[in-house]
Tab-separated table of C-alpha atoms and ligand atoms in Angstrom:
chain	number	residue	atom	x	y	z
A	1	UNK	CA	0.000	0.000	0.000
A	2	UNK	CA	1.576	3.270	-0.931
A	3	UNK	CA	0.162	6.140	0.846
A	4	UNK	CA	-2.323	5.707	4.451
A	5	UNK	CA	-4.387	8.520	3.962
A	6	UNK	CA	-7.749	8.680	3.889
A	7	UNK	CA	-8.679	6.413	0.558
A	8	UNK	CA	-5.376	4.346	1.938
A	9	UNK	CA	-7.237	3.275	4.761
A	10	UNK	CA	-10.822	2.810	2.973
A	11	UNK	CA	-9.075	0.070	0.951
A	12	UNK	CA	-7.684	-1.373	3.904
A	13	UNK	CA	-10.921	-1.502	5.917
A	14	UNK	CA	-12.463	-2.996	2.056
A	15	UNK	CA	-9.409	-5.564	1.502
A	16	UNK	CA	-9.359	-6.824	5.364
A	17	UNK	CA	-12.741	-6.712	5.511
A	18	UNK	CA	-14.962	-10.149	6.478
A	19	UNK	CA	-12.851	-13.277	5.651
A	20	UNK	CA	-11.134	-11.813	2.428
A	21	UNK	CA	-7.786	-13.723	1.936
A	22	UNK	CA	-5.864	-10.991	0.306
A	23	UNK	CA	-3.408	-9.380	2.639
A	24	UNK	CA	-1.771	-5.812	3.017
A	25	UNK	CA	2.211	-6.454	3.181
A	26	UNK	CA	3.340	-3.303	3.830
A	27	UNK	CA	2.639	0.244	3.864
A	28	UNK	CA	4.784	3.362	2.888
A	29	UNK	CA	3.884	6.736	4.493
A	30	UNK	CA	6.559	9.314	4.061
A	31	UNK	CA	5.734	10.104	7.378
A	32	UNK	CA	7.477	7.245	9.667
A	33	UNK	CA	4.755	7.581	12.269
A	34	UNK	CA	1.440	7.467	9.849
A	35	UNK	CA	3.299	4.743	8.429
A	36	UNK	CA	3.453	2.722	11.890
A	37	UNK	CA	0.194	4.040	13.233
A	38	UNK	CA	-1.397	2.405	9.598
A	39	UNK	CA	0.501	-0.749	10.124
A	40	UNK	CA	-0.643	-1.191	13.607
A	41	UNK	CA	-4.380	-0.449	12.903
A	42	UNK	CA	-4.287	-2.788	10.149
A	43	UNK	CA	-2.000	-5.532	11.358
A	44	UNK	CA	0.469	-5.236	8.674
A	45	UNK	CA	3.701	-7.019	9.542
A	46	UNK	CA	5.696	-4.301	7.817
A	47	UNK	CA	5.510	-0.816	6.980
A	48	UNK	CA	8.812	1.635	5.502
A	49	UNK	CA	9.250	5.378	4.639
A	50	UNK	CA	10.597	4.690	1.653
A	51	UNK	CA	8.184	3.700	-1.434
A	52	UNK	CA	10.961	1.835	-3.728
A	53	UNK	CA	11.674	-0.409	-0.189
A	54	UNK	CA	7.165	-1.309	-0.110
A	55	UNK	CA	7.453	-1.982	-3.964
A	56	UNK	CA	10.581	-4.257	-3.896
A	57	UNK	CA	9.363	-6.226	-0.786
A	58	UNK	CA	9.422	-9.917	-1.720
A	59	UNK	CA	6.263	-10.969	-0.994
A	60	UNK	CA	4.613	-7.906	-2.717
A	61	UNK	CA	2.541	-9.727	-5.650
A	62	UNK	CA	0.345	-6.241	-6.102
A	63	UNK	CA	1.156	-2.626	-5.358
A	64	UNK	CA	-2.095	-0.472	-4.829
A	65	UNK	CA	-1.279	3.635	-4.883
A	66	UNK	CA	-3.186	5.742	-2.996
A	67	UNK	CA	-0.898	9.004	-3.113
A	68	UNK	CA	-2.084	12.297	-4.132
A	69	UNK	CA	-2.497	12.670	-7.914
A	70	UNK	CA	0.910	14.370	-8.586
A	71	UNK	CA	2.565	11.512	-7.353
A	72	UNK	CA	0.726	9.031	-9.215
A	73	UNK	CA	3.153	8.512	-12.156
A	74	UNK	CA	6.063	8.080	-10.160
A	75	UNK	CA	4.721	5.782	-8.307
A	76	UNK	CA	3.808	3.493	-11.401
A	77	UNK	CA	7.043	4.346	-13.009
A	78	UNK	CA	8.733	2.516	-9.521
A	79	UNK	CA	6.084	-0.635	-10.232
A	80	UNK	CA	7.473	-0.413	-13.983
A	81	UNK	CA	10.626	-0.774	-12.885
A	82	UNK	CA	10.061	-3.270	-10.455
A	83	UNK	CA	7.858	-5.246	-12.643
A	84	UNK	CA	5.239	-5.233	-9.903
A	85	UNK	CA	1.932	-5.386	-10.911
A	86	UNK	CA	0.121	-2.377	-9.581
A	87	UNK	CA	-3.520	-0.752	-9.077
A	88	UNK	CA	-4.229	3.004	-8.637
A	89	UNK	CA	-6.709	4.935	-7.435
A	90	UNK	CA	-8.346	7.644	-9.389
A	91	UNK	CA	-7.753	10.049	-11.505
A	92	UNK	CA	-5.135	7.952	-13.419
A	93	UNK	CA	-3.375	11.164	-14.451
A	94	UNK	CA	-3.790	14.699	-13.677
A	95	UNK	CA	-3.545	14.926	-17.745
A	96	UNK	CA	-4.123	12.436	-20.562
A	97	UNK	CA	-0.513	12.748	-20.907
A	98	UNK	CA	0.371	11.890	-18.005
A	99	UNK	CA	-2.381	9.136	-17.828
A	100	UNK	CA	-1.093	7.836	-21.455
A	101	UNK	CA	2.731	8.017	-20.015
A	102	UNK	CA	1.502	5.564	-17.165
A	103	UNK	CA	-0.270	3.550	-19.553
A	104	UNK	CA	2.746	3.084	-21.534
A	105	UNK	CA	5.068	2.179	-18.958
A	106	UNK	CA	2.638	-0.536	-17.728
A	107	UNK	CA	2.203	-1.712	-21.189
A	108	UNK	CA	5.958	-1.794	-21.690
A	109	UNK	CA	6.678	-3.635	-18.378
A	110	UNK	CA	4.269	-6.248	-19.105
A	111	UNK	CA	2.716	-6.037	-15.642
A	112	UNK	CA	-0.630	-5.270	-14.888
A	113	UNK	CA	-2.425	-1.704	-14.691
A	114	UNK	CA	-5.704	-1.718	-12.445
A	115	UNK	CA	-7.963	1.530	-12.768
A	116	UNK	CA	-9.273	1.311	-9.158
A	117	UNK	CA	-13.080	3.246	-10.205
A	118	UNK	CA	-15.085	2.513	-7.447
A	119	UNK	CA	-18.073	3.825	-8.657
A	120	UNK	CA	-18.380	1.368	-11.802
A	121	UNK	CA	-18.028	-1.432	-8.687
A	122	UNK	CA	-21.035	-0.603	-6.729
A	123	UNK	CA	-23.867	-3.278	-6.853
A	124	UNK	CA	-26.406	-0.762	-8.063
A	125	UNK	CA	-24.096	0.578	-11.036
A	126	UNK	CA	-22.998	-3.309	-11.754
A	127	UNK	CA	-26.801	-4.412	-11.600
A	128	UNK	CA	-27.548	-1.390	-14.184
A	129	UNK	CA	-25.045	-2.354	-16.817
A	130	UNK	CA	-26.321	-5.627	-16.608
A	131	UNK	CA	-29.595	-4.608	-17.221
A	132	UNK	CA	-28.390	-1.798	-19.775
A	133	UNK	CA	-26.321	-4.698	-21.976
A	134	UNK	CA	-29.272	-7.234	-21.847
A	135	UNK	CA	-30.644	-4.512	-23.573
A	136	UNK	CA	-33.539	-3.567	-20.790
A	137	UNK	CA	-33.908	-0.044	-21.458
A	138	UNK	CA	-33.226	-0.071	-25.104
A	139	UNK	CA	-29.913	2.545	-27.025
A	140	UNK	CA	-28.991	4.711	-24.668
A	141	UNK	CA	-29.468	8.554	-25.522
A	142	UNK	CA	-28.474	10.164	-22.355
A	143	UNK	CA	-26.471	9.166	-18.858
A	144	UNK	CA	-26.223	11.620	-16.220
A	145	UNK	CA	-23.408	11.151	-13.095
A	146	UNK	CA	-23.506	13.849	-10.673
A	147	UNK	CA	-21.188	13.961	-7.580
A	148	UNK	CA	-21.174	16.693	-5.517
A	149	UNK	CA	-20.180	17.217	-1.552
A	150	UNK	CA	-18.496	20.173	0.383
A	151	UNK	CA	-14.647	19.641	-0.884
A	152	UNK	CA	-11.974	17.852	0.375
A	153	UNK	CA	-10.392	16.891	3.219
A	154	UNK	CA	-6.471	17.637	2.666
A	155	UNK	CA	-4.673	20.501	1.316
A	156	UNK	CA	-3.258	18.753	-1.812
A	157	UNK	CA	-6.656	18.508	-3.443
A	158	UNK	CA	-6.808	22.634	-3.589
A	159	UNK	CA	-3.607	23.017	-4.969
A	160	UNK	CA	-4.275	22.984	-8.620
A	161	UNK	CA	-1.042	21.680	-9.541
A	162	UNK	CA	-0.397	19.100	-7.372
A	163	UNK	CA	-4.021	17.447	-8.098
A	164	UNK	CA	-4.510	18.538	-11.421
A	165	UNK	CA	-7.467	20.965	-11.006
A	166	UNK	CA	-10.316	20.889	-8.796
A	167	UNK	CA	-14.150	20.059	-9.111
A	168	UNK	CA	-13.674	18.454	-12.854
A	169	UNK	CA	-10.654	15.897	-11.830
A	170	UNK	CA	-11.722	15.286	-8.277
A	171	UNK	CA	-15.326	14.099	-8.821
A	172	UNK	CA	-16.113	14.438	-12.605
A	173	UNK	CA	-13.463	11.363	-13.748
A	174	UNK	CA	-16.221	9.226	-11.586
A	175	UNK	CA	-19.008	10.777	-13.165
A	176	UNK	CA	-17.413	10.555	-17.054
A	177	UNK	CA	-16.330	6.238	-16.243
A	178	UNK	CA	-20.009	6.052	-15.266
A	179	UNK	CA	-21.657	7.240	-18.026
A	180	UNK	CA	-18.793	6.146	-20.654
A	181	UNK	CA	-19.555	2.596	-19.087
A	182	UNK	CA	-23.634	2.809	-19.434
A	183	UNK	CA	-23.144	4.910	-23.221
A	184	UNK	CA	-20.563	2.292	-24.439
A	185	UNK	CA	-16.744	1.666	-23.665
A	186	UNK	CA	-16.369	0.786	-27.531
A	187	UNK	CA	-18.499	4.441	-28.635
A	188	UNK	CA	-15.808	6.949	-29.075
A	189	UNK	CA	-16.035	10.157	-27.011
A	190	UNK	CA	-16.120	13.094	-29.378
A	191	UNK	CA	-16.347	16.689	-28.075
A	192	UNK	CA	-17.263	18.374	-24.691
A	193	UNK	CA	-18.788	21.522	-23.496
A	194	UNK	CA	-18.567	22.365	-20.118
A	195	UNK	CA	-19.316	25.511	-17.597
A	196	UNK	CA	-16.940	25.721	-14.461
A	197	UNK	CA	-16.443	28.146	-11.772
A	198	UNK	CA	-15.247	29.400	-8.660
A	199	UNK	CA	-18.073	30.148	-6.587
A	200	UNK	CA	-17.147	29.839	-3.271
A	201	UNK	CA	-13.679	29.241	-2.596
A	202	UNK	CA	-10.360	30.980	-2.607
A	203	UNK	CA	-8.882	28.842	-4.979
A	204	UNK	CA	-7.162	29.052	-8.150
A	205	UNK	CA	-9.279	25.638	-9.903
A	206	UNK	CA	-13.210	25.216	-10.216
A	207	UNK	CA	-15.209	24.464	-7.098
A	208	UNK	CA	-18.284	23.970	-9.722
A	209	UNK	CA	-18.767	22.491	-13.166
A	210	UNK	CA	-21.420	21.060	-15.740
A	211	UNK	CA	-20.227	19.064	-18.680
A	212	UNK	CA	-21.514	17.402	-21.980
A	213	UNK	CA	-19.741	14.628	-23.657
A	214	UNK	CA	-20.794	14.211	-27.066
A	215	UNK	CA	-20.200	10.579	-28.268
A	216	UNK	CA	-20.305	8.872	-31.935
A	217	UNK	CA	-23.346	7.263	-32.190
A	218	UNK	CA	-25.481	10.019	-30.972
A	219	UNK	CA	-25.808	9.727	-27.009
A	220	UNK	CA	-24.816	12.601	-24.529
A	221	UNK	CA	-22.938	12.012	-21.344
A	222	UNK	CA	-23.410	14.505	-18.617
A	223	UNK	CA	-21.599	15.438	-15.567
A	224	UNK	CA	-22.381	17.514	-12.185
A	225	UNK	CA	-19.836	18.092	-9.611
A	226	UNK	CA	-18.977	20.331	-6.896
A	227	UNK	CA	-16.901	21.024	-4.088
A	228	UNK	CA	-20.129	23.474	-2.658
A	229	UNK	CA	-22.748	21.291	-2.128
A	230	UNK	CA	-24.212	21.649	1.179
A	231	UNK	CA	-25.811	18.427	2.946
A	232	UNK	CA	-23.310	15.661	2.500
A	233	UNK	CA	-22.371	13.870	-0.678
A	234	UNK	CA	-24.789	13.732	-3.283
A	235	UNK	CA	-24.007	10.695	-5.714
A	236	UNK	CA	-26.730	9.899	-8.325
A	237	UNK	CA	-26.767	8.703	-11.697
A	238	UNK	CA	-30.111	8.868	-14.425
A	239	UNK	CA	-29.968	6.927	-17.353
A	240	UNK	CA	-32.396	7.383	-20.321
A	241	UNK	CA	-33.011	4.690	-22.778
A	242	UNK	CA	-35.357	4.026	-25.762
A	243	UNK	CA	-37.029	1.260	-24.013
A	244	UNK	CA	-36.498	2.521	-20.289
A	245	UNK	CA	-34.604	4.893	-17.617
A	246	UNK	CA	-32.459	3.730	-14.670
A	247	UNK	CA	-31.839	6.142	-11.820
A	248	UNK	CA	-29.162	5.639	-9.041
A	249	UNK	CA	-29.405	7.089	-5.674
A	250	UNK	CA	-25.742	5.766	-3.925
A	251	UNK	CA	-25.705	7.698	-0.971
A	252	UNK	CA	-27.996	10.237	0.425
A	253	UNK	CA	-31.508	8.985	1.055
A	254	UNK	CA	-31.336	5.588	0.282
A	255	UNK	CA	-33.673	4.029	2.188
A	256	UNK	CA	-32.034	3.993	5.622
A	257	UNK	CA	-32.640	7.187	7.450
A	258	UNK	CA	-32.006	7.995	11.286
A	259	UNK	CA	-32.493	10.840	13.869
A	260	UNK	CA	-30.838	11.531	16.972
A	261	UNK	CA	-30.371	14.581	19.607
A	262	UNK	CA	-26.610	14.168	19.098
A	263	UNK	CA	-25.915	11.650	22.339
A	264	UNK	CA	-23.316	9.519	20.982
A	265	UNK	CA	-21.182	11.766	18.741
A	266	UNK	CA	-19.648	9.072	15.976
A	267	UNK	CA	-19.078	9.068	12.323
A	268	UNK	CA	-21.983	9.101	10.370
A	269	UNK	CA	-20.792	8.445	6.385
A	270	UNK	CA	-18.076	10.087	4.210
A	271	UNK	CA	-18.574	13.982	3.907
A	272	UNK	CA	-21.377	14.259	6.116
A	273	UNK	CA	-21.765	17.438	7.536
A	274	UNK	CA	-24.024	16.629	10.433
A	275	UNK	CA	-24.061	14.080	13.409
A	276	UNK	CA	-27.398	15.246	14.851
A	277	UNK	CA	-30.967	15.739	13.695
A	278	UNK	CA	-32.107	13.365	10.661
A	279	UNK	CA	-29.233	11.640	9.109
A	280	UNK	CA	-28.412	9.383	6.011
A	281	UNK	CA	-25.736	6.996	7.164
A	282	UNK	CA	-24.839	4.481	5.185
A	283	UNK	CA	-24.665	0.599	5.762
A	284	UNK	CA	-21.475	-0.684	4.539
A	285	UNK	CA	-19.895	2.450	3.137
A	286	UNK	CA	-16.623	0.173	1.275
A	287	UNK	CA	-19.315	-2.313	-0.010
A	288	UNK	CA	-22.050	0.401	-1.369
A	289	UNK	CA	-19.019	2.375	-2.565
A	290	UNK	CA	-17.721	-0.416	-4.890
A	291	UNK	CA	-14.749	-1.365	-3.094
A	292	UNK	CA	-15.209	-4.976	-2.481
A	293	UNK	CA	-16.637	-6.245	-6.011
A	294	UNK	CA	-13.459	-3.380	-7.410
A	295	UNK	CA	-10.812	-5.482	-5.556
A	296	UNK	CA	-12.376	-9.099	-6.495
A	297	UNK	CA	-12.331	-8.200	-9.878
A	298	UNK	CA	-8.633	-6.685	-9.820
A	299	UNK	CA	-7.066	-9.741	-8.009
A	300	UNK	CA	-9.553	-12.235	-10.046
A	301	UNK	CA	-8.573	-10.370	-12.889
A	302	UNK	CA	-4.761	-10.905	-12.318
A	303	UNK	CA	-5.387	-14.438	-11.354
A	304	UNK	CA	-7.192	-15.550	-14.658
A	305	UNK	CA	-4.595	-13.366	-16.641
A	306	UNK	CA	-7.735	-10.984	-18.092
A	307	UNK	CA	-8.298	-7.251	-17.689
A	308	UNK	CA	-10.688	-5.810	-15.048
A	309	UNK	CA	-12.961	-3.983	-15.646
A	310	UNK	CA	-11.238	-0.999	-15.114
A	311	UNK	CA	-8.093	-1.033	-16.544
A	312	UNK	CA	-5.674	1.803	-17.122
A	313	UNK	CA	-6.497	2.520	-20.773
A	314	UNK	CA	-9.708	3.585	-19.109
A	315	UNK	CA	-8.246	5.895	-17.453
A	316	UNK	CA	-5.925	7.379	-20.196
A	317	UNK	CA	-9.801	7.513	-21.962
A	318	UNK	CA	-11.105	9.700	-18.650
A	319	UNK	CA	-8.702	11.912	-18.748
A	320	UNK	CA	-8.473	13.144	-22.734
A	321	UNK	CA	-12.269	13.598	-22.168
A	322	UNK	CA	-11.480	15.536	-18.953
A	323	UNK	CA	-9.007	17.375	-20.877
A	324	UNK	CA	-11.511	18.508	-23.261
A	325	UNK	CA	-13.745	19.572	-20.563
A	326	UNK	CA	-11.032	22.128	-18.810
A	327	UNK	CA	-10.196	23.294	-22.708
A	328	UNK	CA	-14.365	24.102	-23.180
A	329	UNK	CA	-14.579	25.513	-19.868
A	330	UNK	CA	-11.860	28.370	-21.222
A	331	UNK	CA	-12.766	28.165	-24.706
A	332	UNK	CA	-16.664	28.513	-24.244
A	333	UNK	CA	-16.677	26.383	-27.145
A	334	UNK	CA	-17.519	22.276	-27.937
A	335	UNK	CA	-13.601	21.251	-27.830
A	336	UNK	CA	-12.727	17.906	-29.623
A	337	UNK	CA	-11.766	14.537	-26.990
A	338	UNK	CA	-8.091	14.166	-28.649
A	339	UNK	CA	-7.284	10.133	-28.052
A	340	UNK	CA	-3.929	9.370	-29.886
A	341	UNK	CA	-4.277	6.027	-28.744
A	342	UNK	CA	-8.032	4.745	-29.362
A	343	UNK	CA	-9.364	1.438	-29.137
A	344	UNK	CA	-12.679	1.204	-29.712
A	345	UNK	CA	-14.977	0.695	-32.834
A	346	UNK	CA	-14.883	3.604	-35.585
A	347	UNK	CA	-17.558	6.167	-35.480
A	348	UNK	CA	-20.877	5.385	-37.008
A	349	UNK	CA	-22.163	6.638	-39.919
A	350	UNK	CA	-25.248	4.853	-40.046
A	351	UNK	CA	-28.801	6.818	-39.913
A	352	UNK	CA	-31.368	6.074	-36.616
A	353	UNK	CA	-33.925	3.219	-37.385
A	354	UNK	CA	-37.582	4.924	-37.061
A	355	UNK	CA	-40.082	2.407	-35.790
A	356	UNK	CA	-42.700	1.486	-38.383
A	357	UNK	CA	-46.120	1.703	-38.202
A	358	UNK	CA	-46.953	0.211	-41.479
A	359	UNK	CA	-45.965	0.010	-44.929
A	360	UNK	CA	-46.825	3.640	-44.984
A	361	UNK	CA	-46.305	5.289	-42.004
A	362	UNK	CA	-43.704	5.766	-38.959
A	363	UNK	CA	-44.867	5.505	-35.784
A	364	UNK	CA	-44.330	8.704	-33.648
A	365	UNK	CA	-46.422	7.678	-30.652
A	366	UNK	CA	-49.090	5.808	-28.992
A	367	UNK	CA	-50.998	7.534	-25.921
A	368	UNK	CA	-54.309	5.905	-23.958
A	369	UNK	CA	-56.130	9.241	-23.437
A	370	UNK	CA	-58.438	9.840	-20.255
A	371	UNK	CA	-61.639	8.620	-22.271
A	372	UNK	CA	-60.221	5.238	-23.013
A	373	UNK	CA	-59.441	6.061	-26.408
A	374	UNK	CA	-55.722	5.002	-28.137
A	375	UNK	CA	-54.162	7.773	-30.038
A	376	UNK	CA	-51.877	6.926	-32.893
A	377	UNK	CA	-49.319	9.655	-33.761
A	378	UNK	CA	-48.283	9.130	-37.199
A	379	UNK	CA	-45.604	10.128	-39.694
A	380	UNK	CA	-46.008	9.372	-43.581
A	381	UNK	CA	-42.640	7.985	-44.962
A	382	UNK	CA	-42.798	9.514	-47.868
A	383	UNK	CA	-44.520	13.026	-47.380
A	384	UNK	CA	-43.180	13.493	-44.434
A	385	UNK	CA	-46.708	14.337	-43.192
A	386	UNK	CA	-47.690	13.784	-39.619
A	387	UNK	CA	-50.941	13.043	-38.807
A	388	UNK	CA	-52.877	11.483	-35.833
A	389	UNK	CA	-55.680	8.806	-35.619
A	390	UNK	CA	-58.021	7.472	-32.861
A	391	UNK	CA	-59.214	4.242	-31.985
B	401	NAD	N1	-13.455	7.162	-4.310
B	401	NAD	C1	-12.175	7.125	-4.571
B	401	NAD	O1	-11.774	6.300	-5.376
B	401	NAD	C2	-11.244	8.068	-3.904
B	401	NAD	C3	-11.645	8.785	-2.772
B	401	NAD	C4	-10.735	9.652	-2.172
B	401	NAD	C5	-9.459	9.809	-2.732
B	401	NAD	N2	-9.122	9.123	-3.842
B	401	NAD	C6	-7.785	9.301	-4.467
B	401	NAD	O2	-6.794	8.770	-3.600
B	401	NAD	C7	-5.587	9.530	-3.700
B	401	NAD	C8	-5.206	9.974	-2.299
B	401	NAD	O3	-6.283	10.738	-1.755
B	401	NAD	P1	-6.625	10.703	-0.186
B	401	NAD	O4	-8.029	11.143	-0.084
B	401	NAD	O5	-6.240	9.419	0.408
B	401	NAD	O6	-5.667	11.856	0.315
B	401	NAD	P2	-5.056	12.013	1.768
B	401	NAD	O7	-4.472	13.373	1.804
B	401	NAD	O8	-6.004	11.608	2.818
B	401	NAD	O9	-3.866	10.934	1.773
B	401	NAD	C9	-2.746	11.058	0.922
B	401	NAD	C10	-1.571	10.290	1.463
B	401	NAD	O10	-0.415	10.613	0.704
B	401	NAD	C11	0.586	11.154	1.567
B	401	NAD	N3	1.354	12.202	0.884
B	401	NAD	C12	0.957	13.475	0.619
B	401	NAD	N4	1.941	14.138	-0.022
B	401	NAD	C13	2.957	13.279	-0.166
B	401	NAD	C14	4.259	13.389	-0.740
B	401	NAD	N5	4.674	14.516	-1.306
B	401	NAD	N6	5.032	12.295	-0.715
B	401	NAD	C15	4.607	11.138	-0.165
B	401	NAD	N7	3.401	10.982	0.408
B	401	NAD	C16	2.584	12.046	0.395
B	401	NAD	C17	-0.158	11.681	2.767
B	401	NAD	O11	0.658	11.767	3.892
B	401	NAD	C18	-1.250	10.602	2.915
B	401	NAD	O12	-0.744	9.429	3.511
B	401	NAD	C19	-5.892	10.657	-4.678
B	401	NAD	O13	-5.425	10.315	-5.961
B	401	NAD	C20	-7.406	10.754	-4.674
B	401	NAD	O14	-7.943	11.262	-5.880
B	401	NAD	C21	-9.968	8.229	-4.418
């Protein structure tokens, strides 16, 4: 484990969790002290202040990073050189360059690179894509991620340079995997638009920001994040479909809501503002949050010699959309997704299929009215002439 911060120890408390088999080594804190207190809480029968030490360590099979985003490539470029396979947290890259620099040095090692996205891991989202492939709720034309919550908790994340930016990296990489995921891995991302500010805080990046990813065969992806939402964290996805919608709630009001006077002080859920008066907790924050079906599939993954789910190309595809997004935000304009490296199908060029009524018609739509009557909205296919009809 590189890094025992605060993501450091969610995927402890995920990876230790119940009866899981898989095992933390060692730990590397810069700070000797975080490093011991981690290794203590955890049981770890090592822990170092110095990361090449953690990555070499014999019995490492697996590094995970969970450093703050500047440190990110360096960290992979140590695994790289250590041909140790190795899983990292999110955003891959503070750039796509950076993100496509990681990618190659994984690719060039021959080891294994794990995007740890949580948030494509949670049973809701992996119960959805199910659905979505079977083909439940038809194409997809739209998928909406928003995450939004009152910022974060260390210094790092508002210093643009170190993390990369603020609102759009932080949070919207979640929200872009999620809807990339329900839109299409294979459909190619083409151009963004996004509006970002700084409405609240003294910082040089975006503490607000609302994005649209255009992709090839006609569907829109759009993101909502902030860092000044009031109330807690606020993670929901809506999916709409030609045959159906999905919409997530992953956090806030989800069916388990609680009120005390504020005896007992104790943590509640992440970014939760509140410990008294009604309160959303949240049952088994690491499970709801993806984290156990993430690390199955990593270690599973590496086991049967496949990809995840996640891998790091993913990544590399987050961030040239991101990119585009901080390029639109300046530019006021749609600004193109440049992939160097892209792996999916070719953009389609062929036209929508209208659903026919007849020989002579399209059907537009079909509405039971109040009365009992069915009302047949029409479209002639060769006039072009819409008319309606009641039965
Ligand atoms: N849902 C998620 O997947 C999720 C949630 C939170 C954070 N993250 C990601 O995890 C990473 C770490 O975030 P965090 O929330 O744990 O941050 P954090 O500040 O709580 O922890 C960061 C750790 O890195 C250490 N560190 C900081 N600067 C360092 C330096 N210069 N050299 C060596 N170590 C240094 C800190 O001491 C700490 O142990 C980030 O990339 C962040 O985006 C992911």
């Amino acid at each position: 484990m590189l890094g025992s911060g605060f993501i450091a120890r969610f995927y402890a408390e995920s990876l230790h969790a119940q009866r899981r088999t898989d095992r933390i080594i060692t730990v590397y804190s810069r700070n000797p002290e975080n490093a011991k207190r981690f290794a203590e809480d955890y049981q770890l029968p090592n822990y170092t202040d110095v990361m090449e030490e953690a990555v070499h360590h014999a019995e490492v099979d697996v590094v995970l990073i969970s450093l703050p985003n500047h440190l990110h490539e360096m960290a992979v470029a140590a695994c790289a050189k250590a041909k140790k396979h190795v899983i990292c947290t999110k955003p891959l890259g503070r750039t796509a360059a950076e993100a496509k620099r990681m990618l190659d040095m994984v690719e060039g090692a021959g080891i294994f690179g794990g995007y740890l996205e949580d948030l494509c891991y949670t049973p809701k989202f992996l119960k959805s894509l199910e659905s979505i492939q079977q083909g439940s709720i038809g194409r997809i034309l739209w998928a909406k991620s928003r995450e939004t919550h009152p910022g974060p908790h260390s210094d790092w994340f508002w210093d643009k340079e170190k993390s990369g930016g603020g609102a759009i990296i932080d949070l919207g990489c979640h929200c872009v995997e999620i809807s990339r995921n329900f839109i299409g891995k294979n459909i190619k991302p083409l151009e963004v638009m996004c509006w970002a500010a700084t409405q609240v805080h003294p910082i040089d990046a975006e503490d607000h920001a609302i994005g649209l990813v255009k992709y090839a065969n006609g569907a829109i992806g759009q993101f909502e994040v902030s860092w000044a939402f009031r109330g807690g964290m606020d993670l929901r996805d809506e999916v709409m479909g030609t045959e159906g919608t999905i919409w997530i709630n992953s956090f806030l009001r989800t069916g388990f809501e609680m009120f005390t006077t504020g005896k007992g002080e104790g943590y509640v859920a992440e970014k939760a503002e509140v410990n008294t008066g009604w309160l959303f907790p949240v049952g088994d924050e690491s499970h709801e949050l993806g984290y156990s079906h993430m690390f199955t599939d990593m270690f599973s993954a590496i086991e049967e010699n496949r990809d995840p789910l996640e891998t790091f190309y993913d990544g590399y595809v987050v961030n040239a959309i991101l990119d585009a997004a901080y390029k639109s935000a300046a530019t006021k304009l749609w600004e193109p997704v440049i992939l160097e490296d892209w792996r999916g199908n070719e953009p389609e060029t062929s036209q929508k299929e209208f659903t026919s009524y007849d020989e002579e018609y399209y059907l537009i739509k079909e509405e039971v009215l109040p009365n009992g009557d069915t009302k047949l909205i029409l479209k002639h296919k060769a006039s072009g002439e819409v008319v309606q009809r009641t039965n």
